[in-house]
Short mmCIF file of C-alpha atoms in Angstrom, two decimals:
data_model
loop_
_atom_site.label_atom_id
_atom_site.label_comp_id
_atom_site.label_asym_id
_atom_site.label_seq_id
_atom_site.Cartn_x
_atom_site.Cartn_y
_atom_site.Cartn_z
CA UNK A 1 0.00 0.00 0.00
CA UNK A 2 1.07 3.59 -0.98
CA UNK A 3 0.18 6.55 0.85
CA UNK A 4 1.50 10.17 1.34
CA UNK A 5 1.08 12.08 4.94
CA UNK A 6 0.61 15.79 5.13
CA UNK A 7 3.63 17.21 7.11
CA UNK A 8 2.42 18.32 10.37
CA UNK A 9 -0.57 16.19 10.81
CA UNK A 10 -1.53 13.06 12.66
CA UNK A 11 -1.33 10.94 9.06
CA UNK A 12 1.62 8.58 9.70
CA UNK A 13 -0.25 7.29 12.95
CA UNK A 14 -3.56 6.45 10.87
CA UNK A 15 -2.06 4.83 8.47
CA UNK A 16 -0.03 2.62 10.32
CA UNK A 17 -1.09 -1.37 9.96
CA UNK A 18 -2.16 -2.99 13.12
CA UNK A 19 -2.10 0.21 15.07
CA UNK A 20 -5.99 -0.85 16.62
CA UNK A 21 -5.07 -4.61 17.12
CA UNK A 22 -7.85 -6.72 16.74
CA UNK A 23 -10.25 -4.14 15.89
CA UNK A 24 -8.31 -3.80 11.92
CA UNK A 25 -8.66 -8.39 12.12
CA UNK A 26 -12.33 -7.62 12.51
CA UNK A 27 -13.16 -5.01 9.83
CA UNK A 28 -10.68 -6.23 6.92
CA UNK A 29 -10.63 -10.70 7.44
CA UNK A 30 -14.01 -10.68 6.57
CA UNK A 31 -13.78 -9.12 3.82
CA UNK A 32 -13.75 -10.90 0.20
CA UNK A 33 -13.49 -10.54 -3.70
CA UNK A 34 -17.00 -8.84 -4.63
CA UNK A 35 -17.77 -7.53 -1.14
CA UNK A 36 -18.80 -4.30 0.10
CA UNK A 37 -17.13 -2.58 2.86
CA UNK A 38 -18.56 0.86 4.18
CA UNK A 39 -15.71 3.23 5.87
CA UNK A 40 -17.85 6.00 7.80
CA UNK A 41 -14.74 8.18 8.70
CA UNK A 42 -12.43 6.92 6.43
CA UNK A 43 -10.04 9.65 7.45
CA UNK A 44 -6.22 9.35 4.67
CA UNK A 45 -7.32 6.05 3.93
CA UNK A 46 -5.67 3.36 5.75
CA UNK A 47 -8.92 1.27 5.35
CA UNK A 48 -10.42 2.12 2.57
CA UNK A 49 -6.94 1.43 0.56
CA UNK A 50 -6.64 -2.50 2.17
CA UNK A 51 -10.65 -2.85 1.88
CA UNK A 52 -10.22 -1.64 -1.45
CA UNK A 53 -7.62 -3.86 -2.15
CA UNK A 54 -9.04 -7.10 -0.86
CA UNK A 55 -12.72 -6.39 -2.35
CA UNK A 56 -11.04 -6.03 -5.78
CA UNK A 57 -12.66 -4.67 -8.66
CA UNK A 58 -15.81 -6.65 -8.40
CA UNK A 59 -16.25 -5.51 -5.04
CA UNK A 60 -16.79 -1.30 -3.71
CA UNK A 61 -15.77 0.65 -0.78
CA UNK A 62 -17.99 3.72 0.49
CA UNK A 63 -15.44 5.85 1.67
CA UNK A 64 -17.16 8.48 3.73
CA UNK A 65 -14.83 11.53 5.36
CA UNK A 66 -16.24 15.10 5.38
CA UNK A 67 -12.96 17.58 5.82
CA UNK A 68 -11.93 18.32 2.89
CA UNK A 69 -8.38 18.46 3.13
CA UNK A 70 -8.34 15.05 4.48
CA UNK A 71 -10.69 14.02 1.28
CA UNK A 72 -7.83 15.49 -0.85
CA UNK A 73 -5.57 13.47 0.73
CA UNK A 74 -7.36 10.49 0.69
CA UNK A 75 -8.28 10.40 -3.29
CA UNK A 76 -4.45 11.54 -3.54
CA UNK A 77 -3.79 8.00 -1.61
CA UNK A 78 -6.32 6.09 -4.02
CA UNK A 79 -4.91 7.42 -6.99
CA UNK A 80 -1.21 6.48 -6.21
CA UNK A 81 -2.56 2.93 -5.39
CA UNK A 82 -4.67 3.14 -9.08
CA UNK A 83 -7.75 1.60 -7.21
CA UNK A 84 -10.58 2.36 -9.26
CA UNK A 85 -13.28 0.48 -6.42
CA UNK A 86 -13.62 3.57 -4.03
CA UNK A 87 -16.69 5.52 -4.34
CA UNK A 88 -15.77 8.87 -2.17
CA UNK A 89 -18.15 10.61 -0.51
CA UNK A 90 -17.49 14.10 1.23
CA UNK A 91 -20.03 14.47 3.72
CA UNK A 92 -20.79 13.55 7.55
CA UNK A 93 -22.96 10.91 8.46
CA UNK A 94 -26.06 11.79 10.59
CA UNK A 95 -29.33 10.31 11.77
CA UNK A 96 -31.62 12.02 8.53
CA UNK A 97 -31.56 13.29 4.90
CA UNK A 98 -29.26 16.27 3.32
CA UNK A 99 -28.35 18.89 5.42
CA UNK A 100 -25.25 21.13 6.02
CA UNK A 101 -23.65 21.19 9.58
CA UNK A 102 -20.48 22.62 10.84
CA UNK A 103 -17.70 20.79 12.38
CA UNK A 104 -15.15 21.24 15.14
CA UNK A 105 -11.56 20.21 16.10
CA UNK A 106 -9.62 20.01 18.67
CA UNK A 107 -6.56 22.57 17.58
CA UNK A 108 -2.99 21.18 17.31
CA UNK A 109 -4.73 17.29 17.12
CA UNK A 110 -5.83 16.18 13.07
CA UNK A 111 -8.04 13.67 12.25
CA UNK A 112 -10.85 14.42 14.92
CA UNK A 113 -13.29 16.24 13.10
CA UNK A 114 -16.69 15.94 15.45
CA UNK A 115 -20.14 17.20 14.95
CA UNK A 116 -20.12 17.33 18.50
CA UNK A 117 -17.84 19.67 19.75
CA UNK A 118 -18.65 18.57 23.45
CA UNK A 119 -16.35 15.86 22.59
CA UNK A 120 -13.41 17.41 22.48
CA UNK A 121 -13.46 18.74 26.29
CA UNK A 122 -11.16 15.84 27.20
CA UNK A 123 -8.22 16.98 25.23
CA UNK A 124 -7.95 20.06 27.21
CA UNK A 125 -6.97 22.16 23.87
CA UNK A 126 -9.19 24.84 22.06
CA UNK A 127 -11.06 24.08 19.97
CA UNK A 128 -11.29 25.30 16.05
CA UNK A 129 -14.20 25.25 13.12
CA UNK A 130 -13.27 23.22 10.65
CA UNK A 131 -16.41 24.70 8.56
CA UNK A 132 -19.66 23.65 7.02
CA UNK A 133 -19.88 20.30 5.57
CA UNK A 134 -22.64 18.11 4.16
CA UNK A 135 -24.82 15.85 6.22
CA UNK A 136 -26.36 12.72 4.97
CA UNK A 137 -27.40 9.71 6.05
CA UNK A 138 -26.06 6.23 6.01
CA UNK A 139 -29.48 5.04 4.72
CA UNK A 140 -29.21 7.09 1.83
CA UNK A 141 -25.50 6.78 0.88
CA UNK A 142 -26.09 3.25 0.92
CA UNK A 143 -29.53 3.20 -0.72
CA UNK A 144 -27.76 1.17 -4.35
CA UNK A 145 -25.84 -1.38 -2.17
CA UNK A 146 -28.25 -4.53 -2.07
CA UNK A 147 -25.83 -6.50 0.85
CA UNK A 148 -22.94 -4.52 2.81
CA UNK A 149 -19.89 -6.83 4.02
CA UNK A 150 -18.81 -4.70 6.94
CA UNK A 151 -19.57 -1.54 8.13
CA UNK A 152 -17.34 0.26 10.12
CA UNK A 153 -18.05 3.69 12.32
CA UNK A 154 -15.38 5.95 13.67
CA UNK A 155 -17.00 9.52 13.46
CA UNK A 156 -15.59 11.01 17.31
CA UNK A 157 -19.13 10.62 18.98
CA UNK A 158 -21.73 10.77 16.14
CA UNK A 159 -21.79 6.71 15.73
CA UNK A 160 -25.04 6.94 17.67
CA UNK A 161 -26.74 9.40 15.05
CA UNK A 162 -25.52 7.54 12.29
CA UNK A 163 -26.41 4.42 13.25
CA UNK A 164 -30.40 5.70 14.19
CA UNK A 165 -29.81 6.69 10.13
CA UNK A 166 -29.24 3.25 8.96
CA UNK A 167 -31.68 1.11 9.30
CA UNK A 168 -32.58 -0.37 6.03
CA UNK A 169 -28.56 -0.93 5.34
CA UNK A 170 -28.38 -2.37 8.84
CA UNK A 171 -30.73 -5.20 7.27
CA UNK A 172 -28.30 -5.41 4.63
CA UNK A 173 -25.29 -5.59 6.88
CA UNK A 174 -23.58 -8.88 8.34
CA UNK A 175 -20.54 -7.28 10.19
CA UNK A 176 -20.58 -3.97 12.13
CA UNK A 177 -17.48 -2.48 13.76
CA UNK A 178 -17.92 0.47 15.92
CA UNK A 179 -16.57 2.65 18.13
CA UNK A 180 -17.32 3.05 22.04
CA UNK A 181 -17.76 6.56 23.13
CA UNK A 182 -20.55 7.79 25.62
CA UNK A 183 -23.54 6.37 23.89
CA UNK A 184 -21.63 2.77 24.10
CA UNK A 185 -24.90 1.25 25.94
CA UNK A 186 -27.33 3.04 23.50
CA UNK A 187 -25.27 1.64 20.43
CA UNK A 188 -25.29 -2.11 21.77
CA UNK A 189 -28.78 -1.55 22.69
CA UNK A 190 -29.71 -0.57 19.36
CA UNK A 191 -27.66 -3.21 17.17
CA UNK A 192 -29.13 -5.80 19.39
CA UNK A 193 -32.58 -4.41 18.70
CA UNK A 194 -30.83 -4.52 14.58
CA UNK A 195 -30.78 -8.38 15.29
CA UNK A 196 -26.46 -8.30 15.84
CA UNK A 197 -24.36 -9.85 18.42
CA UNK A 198 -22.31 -7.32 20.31
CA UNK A 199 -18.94 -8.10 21.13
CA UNK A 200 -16.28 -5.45 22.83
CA UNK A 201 -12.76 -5.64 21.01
CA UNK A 202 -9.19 -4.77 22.62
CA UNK A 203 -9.33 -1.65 20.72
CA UNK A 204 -11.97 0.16 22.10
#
């Protein structure tokens, strides 16, 4: 796998391999020629490329990241690989429809973009606008995709909101992989309701 980082940013740490343990054995080994893997905060890439990658050119990645100097980054990635499987959208992913929203970030830290700017309080840093960005939801983006391989969620605290947006591709879905944050209980509760078996990994 290729991939550029920005100087000055947080991208050599997100694209490292193996960096979340078991959590990276649980979104990419199920993955397979044909398949299709959603990445809801797909950040520079570093799943999206190896989804892409595995899935082949039968198979489709929904890349979803909303700032938009990470998205350049990310179809710079894609391009140096030549994968042609990556359908990139720029938007965040919320409960319903189109909308626009803005976005915060904790200053000095890339890579943790949050619709909810409460979030960041734990960082102890100010925090900056990253600007106005597209909402959609997961329902929609994934409207064309008739069975979804694995979707994974790591949005810094919106997983909730998306999820509550997905319904019809949760039907769809065999493999979810999201992360814990303060609506942990709420998620579980809802992807049990979804008909899934929730099971914490190392990686939180």
């Amino acid at each position: 796998v290729k991939a550029r980082p920005r100087a000055g940013t947080d991208d050599v740490y997100f694209l490292l391999p193996m960096r979340e343990e078991d959590t990276e054995k649980a979104i990419l080994a199920p993955l397979r020629a044909g398949d299709t893997l959603v990445d809801c905060g797909a950040n520079v890439g570093h799943y999206t490329l190896r989804g892409a990658m595995t899935v082949g050119a039968s198979g489709l990645v929904v890349s979803i990241e909303p700032v938009p100097a990470t998205v350049a980054r990310l179809q710079m990635n894609l391009a140096m690989n030549g994968l042609k499987n990556v359908r990139v959208v720029k938007a965040a992913v919320c409960r319903s429809g189109n909308g626009i929203a803005t976005m915060t970030a904790p200053t000095r830290i890339h890579g943790m973009a949050s619709l909810k700017p409460v979030e960041r309080v734990a960082f102890r840093v100010p925090v900056r606008t990253v600007g106005s960005v597209a909402v959609r939801s997961l329902d929609e983006l994934c409207a064309d995709r008739p069975h979804v391989r694995v979707l994974k969620l790591d949005i810094e605290g919106s997983e909730l909101d998306a999820l509550q947006g997905a319904e019809a591709v949760l039907r769809r879905t065999d493999v979810v992989v999201c992360e814990r944050n303060r609506d942990a209980d709420a998620i579980a509760s809802l992807l049990v309701g979804a008909g899934f078996k929730v099971e914490p990994l190392g990686f939180t």
